[in-house]
Coordinates of C-alpha atoms and ligand atoms in Angstrom, one line a residue:
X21 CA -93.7 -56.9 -28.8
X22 CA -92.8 -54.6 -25.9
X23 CA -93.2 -50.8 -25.1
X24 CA -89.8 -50.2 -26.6
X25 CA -90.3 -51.7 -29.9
X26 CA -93.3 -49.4 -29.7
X27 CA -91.6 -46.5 -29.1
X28 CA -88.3 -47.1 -31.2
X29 CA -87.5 -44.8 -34.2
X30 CA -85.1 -45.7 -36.8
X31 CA -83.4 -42.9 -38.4
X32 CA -83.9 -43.0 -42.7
X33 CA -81.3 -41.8 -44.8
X34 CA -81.7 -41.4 -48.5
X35 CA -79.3 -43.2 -50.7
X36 CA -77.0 -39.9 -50.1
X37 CA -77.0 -40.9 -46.8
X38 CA -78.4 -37.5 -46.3
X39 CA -81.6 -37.8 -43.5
X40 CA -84.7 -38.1 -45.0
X41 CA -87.3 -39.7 -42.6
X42 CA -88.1 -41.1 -39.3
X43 CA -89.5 -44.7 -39.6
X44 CA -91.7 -46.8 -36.9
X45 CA -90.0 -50.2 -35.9
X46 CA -92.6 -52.2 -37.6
X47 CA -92.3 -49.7 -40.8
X48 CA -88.4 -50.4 -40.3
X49 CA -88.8 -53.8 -40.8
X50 CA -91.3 -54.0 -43.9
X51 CA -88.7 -51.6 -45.8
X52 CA -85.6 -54.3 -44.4
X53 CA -88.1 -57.3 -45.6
X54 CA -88.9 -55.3 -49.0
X55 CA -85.1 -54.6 -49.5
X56 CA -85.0 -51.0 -49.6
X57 CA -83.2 -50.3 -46.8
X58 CA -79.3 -50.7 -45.9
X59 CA -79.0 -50.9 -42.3
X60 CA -76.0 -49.1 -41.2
X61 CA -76.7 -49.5 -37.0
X62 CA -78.7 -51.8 -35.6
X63 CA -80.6 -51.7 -31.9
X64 CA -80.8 -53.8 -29.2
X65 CA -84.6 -54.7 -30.6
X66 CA -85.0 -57.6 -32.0
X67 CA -88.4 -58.9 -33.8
X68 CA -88.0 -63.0 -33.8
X69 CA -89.9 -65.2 -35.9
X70 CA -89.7 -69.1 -36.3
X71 CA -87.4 -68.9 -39.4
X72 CA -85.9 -65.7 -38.6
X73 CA -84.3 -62.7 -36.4
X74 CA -84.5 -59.3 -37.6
X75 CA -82.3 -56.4 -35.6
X76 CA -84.2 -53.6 -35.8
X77 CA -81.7 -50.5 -37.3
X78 CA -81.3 -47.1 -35.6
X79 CA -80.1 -46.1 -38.8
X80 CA -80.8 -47.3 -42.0
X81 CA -80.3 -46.1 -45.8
X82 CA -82.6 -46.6 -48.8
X83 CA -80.7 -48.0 -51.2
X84 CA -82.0 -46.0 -54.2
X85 CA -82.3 -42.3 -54.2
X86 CA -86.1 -40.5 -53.3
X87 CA -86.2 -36.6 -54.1
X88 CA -88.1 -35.5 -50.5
X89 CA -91.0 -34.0 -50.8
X90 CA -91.4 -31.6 -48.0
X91 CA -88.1 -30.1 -48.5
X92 CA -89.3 -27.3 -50.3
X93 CA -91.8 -26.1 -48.0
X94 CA -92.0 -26.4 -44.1
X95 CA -95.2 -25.5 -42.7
X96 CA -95.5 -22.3 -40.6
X97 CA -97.2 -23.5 -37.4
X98 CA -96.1 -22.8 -33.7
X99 CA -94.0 -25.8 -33.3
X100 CA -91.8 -25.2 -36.6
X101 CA -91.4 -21.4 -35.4
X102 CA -90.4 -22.7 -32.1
X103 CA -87.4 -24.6 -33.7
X104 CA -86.4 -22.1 -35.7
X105 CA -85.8 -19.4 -32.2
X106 CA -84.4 -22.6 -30.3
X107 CA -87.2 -21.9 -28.4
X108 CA -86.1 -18.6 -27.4
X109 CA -87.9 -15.3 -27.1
X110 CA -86.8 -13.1 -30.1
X111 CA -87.0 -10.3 -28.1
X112 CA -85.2 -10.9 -24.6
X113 CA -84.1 -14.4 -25.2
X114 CA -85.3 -16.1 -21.9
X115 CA -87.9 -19.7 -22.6
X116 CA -90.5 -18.4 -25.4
X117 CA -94.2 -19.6 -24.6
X118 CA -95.8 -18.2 -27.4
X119 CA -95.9 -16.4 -31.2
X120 CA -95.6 -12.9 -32.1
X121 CA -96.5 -11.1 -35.5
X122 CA -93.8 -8.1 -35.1
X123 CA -96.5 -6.2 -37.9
X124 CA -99.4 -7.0 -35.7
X125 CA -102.2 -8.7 -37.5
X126 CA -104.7 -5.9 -36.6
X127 CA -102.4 -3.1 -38.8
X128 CA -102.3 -5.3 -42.0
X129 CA -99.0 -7.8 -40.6
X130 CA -98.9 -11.1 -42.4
X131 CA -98.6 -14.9 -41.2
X132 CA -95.4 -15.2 -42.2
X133 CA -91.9 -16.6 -41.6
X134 CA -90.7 -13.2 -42.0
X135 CA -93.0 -11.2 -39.4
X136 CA -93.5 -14.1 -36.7
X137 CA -91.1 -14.7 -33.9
X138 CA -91.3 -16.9 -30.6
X139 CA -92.0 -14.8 -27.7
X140 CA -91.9 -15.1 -24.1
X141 CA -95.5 -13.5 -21.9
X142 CA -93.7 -10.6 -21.2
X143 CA -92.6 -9.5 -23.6
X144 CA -96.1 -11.0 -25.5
X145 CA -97.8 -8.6 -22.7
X146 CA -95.4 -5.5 -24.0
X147 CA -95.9 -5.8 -27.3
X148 CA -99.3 -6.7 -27.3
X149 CA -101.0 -4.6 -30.6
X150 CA -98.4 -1.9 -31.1
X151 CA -95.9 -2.0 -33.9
X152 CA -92.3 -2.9 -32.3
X153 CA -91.0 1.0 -32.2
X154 CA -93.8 1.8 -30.1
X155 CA -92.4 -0.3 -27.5
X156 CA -89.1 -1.0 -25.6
X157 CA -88.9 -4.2 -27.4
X158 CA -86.2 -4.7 -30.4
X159 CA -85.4 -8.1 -32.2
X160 CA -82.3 -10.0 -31.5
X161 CA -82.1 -11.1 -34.8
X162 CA -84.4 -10.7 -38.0
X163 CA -86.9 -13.8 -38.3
X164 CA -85.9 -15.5 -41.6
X165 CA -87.8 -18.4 -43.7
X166 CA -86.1 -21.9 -42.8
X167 CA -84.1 -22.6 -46.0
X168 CA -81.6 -25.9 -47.0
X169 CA -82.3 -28.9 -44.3
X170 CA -84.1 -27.1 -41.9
X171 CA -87.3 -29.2 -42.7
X172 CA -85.6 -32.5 -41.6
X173 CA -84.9 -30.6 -37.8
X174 CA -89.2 -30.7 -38.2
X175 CA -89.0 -34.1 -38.6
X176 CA -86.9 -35.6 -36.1
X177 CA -88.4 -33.2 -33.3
X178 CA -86.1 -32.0 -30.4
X179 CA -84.8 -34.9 -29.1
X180 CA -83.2 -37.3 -31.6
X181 CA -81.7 -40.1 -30.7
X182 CA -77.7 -39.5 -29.8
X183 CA -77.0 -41.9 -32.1
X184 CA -78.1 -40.3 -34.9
X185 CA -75.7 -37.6 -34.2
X186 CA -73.1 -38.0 -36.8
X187 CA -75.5 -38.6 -39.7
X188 CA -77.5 -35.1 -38.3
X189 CA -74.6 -33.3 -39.2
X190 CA -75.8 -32.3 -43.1
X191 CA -79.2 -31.1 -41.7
Ligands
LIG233 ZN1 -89.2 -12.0 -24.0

């Protein structure tokens, strides 16, 4: 086994073909071996065996239907927040480095989807503990709690594999 195999992901659908998880090569094969999963593109990888060769899927589909856990909830923590701006500052929209509460913390603001933002350290520096109409600072767009498939995008992180692409397109 090589770095590669290592490093592969295989894309999980759920019987709705609709993305569910992201599963290890070696987790890729038990669920092939087990015959849950429908492969639907297969990888260059191969695992070989005496009796056998198994092409290790970039995408695959369970073959019966799972309802997801996580999709009601996605946790609130700096990388989730960071997805939802694009990684943008919410306030001037240059490369955000860090979270703001608009309702600073200190005058009763809550850890929330609605009242946190990605920031950039200016604009972090401007803000700082004053309620946003003290400053010069105004939002580009309200902050909103990720609804529908926006879990999934937690999931398969910021670079998914471009073959993915066209079975991305429901999340
Ligand atoms: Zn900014």
């Amino acid at each position: 086994m090589n770095k590669n195999f290592h490093n592969h992901r295989t894309l999980i659908l759920n019987a709705t073909y609709q993305p569910l998880s992201i599963a290890s090569a070696k987790r890729s094969v038990a669920l092939i071996l087990s015959n849950k999963i429908n492969v639907i593109k297969t990888s260059n990888l191969e695992l070989r065996s005496e009796s056998s060769t198994i092409k290790i899927p970039k995408v695959a589909a369970l073959n019966y239907y799972v309802k997801a856990p996580y999709a009601r909830r996605v946790a609130l923590n700096r990388e989730n927040i960071f997805i939802r701006d694009h990684n943008i500052c919410q306030y001037c929209g240059v490369q955000a480095e860090s979270i703001d509460h608009i309702i600073p913390k200190s005058k009763g603001g809550k850890h929330e989807w609605q009242n946190v933002v990605a920031c950039c350290k200016r604009c972090n520096l401007i803000k700082a503990d004053k309620d946003l109409n003290q400053t010069i600072l105004k939002l580009i767009q309200s902050p909103l709690a990720p609804e529908g498939n926006f879990w999934i995008k937690t999931i398969i992180g910021s670079n998914p594999d471009p073959e993915w692409e066209e079975y991305l397109i429901s999340a």
